[in-house]
PDB file of C-alpha atoms in Angstrom:
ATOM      1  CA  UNK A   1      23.748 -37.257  -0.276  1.00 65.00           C
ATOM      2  CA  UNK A   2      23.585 -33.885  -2.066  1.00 60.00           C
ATOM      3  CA  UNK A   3      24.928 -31.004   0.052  1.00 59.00           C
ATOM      4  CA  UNK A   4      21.841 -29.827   2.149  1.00 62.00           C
ATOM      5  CA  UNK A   5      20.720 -26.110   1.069  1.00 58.00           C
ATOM      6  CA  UNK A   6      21.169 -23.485   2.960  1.00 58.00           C
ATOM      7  CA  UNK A   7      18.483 -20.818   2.879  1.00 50.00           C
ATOM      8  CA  UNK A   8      19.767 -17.518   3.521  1.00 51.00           C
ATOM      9  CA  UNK A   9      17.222 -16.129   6.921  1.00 49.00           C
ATOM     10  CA  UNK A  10      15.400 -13.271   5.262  1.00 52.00           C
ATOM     11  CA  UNK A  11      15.975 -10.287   7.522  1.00 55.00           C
ATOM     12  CA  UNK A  12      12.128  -9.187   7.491  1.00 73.00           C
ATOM     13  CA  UNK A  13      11.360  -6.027   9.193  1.00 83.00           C
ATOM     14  CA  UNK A  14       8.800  -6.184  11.819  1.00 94.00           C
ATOM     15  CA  UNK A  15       6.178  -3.439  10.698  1.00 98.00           C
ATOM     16  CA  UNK A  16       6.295  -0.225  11.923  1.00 98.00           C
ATOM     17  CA  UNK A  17       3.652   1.494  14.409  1.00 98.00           C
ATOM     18  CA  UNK A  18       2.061   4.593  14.957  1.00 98.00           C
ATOM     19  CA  UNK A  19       0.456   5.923  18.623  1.00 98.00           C
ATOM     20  CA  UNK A  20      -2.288   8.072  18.127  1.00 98.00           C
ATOM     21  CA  UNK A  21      -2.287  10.808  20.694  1.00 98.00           C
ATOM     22  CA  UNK A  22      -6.064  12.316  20.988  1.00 98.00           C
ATOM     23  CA  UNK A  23      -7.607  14.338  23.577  1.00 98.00           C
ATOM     24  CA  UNK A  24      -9.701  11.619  24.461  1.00 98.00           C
ATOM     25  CA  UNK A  25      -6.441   9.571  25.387  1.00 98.00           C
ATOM     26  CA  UNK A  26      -4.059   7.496  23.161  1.00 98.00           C
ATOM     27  CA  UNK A  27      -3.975   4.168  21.101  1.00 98.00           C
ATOM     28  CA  UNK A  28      -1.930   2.337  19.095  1.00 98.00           C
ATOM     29  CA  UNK A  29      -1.429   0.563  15.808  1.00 98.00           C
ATOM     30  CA  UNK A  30       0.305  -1.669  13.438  1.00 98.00           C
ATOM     31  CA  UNK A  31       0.783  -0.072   9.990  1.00 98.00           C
ATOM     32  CA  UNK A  32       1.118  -2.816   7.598  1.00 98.00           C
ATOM     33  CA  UNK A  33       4.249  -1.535   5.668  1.00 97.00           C
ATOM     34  CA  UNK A  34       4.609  -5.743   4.495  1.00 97.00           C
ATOM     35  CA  UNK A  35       1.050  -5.813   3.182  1.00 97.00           C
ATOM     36  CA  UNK A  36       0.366  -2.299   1.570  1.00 98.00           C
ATOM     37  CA  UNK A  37       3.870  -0.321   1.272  1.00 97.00           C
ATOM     38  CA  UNK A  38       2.291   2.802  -1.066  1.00 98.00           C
ATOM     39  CA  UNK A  39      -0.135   3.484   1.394  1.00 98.00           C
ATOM     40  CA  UNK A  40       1.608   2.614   4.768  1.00 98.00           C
ATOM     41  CA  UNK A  41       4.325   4.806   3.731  1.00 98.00           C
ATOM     42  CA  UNK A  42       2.393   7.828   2.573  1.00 98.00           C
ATOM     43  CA  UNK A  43       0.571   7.747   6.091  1.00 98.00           C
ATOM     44  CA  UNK A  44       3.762   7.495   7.488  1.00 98.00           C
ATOM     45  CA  UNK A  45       5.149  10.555   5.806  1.00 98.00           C
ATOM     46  CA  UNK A  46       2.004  12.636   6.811  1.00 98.00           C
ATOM     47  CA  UNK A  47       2.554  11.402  10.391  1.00 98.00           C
ATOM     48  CA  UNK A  48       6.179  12.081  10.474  1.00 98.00           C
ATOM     49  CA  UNK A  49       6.093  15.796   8.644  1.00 98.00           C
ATOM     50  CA  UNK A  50       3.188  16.675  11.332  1.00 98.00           C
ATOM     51  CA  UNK A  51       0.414  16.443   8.970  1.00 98.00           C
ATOM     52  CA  UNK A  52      -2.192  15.343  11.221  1.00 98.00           C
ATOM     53  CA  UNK A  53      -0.934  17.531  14.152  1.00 98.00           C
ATOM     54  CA  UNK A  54      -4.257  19.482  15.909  1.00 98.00           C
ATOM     55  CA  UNK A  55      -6.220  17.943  13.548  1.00 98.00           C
ATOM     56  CA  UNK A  56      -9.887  16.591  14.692  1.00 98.00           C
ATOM     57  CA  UNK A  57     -12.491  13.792  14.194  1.00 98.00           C
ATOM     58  CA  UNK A  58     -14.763  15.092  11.464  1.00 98.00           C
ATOM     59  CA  UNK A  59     -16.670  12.137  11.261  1.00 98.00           C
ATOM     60  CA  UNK A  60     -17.963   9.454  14.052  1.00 98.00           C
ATOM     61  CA  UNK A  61     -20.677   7.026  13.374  1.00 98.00           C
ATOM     62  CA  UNK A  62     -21.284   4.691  16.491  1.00 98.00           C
ATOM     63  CA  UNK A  63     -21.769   1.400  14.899  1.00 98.00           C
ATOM     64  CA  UNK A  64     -19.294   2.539  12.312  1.00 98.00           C
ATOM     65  CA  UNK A  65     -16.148   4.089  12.428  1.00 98.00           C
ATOM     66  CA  UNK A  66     -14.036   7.076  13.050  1.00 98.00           C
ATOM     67  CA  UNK A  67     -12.949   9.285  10.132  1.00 98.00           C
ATOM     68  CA  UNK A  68      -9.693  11.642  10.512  1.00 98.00           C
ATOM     69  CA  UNK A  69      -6.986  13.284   8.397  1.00 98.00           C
ATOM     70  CA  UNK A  70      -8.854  15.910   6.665  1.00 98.00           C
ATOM     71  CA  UNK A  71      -6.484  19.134   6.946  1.00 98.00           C
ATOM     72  CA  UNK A  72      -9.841  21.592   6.998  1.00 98.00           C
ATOM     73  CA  UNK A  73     -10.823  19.749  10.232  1.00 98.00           C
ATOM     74  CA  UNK A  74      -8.071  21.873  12.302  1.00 98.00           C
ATOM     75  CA  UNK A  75     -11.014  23.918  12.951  1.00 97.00           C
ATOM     76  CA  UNK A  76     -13.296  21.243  14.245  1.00 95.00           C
ATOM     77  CA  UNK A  77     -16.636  23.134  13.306  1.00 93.00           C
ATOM     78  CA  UNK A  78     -15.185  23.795   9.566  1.00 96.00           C
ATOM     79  CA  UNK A  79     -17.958  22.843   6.832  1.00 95.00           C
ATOM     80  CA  UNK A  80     -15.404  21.588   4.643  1.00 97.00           C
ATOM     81  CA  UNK A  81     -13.966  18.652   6.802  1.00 97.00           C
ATOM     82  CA  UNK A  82     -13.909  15.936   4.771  1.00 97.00           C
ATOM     83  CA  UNK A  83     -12.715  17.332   1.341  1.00 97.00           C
ATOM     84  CA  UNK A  84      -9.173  17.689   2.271  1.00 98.00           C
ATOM     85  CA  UNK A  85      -5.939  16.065   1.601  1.00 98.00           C
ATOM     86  CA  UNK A  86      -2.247  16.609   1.028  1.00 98.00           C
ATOM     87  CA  UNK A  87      -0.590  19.264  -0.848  1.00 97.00           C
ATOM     88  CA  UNK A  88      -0.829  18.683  -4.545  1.00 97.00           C
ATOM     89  CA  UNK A  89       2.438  17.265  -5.938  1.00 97.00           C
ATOM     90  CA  UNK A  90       4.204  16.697  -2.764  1.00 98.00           C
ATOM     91  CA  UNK A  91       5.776  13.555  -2.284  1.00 98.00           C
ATOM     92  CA  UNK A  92       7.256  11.059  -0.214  1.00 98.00           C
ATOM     93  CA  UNK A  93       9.639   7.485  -0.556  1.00 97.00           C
ATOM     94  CA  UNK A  94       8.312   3.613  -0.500  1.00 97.00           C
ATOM     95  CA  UNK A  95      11.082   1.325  -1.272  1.00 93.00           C
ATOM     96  CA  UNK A  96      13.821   3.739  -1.708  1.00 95.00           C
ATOM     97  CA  UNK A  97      11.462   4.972  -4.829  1.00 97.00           C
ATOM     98  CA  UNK A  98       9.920   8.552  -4.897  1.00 97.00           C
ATOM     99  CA  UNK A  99       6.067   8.626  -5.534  1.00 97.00           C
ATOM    100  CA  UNK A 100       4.558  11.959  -6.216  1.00 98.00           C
ATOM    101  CA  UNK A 101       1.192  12.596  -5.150  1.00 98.00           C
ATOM    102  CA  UNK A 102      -1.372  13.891  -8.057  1.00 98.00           C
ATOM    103  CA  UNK A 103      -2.790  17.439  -8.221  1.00 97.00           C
ATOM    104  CA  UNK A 104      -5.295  17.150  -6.063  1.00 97.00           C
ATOM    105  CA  UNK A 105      -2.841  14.808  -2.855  1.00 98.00           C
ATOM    106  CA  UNK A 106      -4.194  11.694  -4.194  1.00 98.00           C
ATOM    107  CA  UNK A 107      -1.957   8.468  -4.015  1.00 98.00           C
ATOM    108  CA  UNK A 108      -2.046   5.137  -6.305  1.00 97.00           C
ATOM    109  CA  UNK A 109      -5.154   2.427  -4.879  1.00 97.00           C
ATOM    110  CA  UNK A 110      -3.365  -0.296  -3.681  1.00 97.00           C
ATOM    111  CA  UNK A 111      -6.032  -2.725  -3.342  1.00 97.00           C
ATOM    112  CA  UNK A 112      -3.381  -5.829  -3.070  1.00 96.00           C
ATOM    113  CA  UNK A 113      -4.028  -7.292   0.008  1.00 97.00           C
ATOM    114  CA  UNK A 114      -7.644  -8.088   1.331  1.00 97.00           C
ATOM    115  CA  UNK A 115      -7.834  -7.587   4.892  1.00 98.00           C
ATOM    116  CA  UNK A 116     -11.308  -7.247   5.825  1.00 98.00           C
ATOM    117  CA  UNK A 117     -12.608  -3.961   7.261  1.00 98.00           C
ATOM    118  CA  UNK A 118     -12.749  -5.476  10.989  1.00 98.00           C
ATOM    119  CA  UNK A 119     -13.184  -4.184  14.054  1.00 98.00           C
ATOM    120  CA  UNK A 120      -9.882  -1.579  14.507  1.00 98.00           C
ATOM    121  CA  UNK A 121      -8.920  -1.808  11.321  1.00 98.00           C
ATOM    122  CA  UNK A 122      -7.365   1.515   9.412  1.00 98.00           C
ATOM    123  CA  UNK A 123      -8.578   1.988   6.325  1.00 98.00           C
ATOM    124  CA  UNK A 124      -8.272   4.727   3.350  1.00 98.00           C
ATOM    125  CA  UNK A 125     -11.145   6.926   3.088  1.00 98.00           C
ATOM    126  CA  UNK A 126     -11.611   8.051  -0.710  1.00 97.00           C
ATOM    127  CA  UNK A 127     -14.333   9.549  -3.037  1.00 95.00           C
ATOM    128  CA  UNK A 128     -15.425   6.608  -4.537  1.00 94.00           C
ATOM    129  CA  UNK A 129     -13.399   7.474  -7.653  1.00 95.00           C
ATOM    130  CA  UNK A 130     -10.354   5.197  -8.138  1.00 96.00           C
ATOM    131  CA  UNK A 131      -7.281   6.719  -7.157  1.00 97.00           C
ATOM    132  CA  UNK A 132      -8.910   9.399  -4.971  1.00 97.00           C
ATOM    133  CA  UNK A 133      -6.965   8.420  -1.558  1.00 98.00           C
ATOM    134  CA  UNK A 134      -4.935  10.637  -0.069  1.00 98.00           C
ATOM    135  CA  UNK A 135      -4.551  11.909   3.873  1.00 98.00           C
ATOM    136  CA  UNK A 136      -8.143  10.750   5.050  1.00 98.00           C
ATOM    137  CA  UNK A 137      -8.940   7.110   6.971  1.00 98.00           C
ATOM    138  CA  UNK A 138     -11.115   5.920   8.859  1.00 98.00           C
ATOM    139  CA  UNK A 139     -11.170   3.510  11.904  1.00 98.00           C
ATOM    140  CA  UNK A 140     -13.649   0.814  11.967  1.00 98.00           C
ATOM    141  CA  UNK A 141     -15.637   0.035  14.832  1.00 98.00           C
ATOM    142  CA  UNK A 142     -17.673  -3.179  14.282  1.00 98.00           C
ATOM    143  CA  UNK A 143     -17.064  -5.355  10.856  1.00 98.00           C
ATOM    144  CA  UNK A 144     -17.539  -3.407   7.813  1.00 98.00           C
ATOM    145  CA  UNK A 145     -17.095  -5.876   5.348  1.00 98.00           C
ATOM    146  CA  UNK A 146     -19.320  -4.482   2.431  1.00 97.00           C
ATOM    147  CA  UNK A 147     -16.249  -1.704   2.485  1.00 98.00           C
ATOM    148  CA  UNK A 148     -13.811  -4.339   1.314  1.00 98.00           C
ATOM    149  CA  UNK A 149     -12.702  -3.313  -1.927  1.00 97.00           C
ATOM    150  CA  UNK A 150     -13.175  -6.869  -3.704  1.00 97.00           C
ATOM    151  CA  UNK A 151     -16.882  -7.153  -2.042  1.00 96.00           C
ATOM    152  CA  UNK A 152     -18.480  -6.144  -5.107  1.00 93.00           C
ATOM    153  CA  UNK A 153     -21.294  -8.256  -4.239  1.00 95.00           C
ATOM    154  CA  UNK A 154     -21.849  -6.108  -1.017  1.00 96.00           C
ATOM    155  CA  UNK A 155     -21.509  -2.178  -2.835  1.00 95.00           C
ATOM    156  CA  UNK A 156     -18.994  -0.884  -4.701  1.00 95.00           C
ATOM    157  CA  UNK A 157     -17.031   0.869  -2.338  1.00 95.00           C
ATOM    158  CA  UNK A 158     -13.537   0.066  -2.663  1.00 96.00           C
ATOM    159  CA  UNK A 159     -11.356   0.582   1.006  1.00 97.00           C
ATOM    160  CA  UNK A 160      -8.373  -0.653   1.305  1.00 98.00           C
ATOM    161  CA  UNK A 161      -6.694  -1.529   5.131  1.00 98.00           C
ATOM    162  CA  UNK A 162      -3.567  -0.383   5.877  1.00 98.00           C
ATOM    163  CA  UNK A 163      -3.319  -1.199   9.620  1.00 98.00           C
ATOM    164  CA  UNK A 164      -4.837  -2.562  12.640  1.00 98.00           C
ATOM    165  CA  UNK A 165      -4.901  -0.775  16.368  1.00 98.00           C
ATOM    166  CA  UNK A 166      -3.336  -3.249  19.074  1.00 98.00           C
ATOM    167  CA  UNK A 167      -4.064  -1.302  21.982  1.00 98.00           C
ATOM    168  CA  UNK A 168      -6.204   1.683  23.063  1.00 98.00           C
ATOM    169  CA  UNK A 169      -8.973   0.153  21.310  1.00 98.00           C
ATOM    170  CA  UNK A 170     -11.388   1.641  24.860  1.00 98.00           C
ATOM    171  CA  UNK A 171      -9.800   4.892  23.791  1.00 98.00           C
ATOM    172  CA  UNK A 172     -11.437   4.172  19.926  1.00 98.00           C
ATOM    173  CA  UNK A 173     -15.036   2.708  20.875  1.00 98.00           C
ATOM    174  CA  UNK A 174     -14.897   5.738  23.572  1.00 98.00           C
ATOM    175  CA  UNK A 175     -14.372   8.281  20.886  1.00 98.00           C
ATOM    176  CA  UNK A 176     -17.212   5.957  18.367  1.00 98.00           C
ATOM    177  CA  UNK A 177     -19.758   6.388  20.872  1.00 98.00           C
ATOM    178  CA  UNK A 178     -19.218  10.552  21.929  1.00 98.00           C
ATOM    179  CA  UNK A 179     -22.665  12.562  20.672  1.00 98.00           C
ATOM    180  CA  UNK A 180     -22.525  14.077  17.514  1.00 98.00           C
ATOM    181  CA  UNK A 181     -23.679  16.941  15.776  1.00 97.00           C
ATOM    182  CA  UNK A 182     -26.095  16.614  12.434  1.00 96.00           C
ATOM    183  CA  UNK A 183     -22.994  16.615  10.310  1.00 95.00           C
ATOM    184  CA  UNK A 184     -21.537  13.935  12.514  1.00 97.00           C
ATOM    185  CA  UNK A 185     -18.572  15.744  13.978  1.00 97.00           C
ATOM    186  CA  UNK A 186     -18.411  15.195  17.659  1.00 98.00           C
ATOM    187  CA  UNK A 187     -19.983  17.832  20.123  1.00 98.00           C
ATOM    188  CA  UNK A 188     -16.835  17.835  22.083  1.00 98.00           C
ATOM    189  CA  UNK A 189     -14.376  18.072  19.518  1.00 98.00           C
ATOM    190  CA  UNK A 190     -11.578  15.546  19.458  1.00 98.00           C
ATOM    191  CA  UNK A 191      -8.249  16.747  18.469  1.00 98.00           C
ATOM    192  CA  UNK A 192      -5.074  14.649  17.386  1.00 98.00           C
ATOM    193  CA  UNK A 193      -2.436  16.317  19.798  1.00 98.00           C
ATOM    194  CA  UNK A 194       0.305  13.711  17.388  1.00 98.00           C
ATOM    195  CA  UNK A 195       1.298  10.660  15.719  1.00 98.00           C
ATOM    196  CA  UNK A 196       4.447   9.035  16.598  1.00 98.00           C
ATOM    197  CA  UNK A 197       5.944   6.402  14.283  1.00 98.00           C
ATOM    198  CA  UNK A 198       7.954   3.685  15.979  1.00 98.00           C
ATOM    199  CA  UNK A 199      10.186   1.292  13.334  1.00 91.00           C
TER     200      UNK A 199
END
């Protein structure tokens, strides 16, 4: 009989996560570093540099989703939450390779994988111009799937998931359902006190 093979045990990472420390209490997530590496590991740069530090919920829809990581939305009341992102040109590493972020923060779409926009999924908010991703997601609330980037039957929005909470998810629907303003900002603003990555 031919020598049996021996397949060498692939030493797969388990994926990193990130605890999201609000006002409104804390929860926690999976950030899908095997499934979408460009994005996972620009969040995880802007988590680990402080990025998101005092920032606040700009946008809450119940029946929707959460949107957060919009730099102008340190001051909660700021008219232009919403239209931030990283520094222009900055960079961070994904695979041991540099990737440079364009003039205006923006990272490559990586629309690779096609996890549905579920209920406590992460997902990159963007302009509806490809490539116009940068610090900004959103956390869905019920099933979104007309968001799914290869939906095209749905709309044409194009929003890719990068993770998935796996606990605090009474801290999230808490935060969906808070009263809003006109603009959608919450009444009682919720600030991100800090994101910790665990690997």
């Amino acid at each position: 009989a031919p020598p049996a093979l021996k397949t060498p045990r692939s030493r797969v990472m388990p994926n990193p996560t990130a605890t999201f420390n609000t006002s409104e209490g804390a929860f926690t997530a999976e950030i899908f570093m095997d499934r979408m590496p460009i994005t996972a590991s620009n969040f995880i740069d802007l988590a680990n540099t402080g990025f998101y530090n005092g920032v606040h919920f700009h946008r809450v829809i119940d029946g929707f989703m959460l949107q957060f990581g919009c730099p102008h939305a340190k001051d909660p009341k700021s008219r232009m939450a919403g239209t931030g992102n990283p520094p222009g040109g900055s960079s961070f590493t994904c695979d041991g390779k540099t990737i440079t972020r364009d003039a205006g923060g923006n990272i490559p779409d990586e629309l690779i994988d096609k996890t549905s926009n579920e209920p406590g999924t992460l997902s990159m908010a963007n302009t509806g111009q490809p490539n116009s991703g940068g610090s900004q997601f959103f956390v869905n609330t019920v099933h979104n799937d007309f968001l799914d980037w290869w939906r095209d039957d749905l709309s044409p929005s194009q929003h890719p998931v990068f993770g998935k909470v796996t606990s605090g998810m009474d801290v999230v629907n808490k935060i969906g359902k808070m009263p809003t303003d006109p603009g959608d900002a919450p009444i009682k603003p919720v600030m991100m006190n800090s994101v910790v990555i665990k690997s």
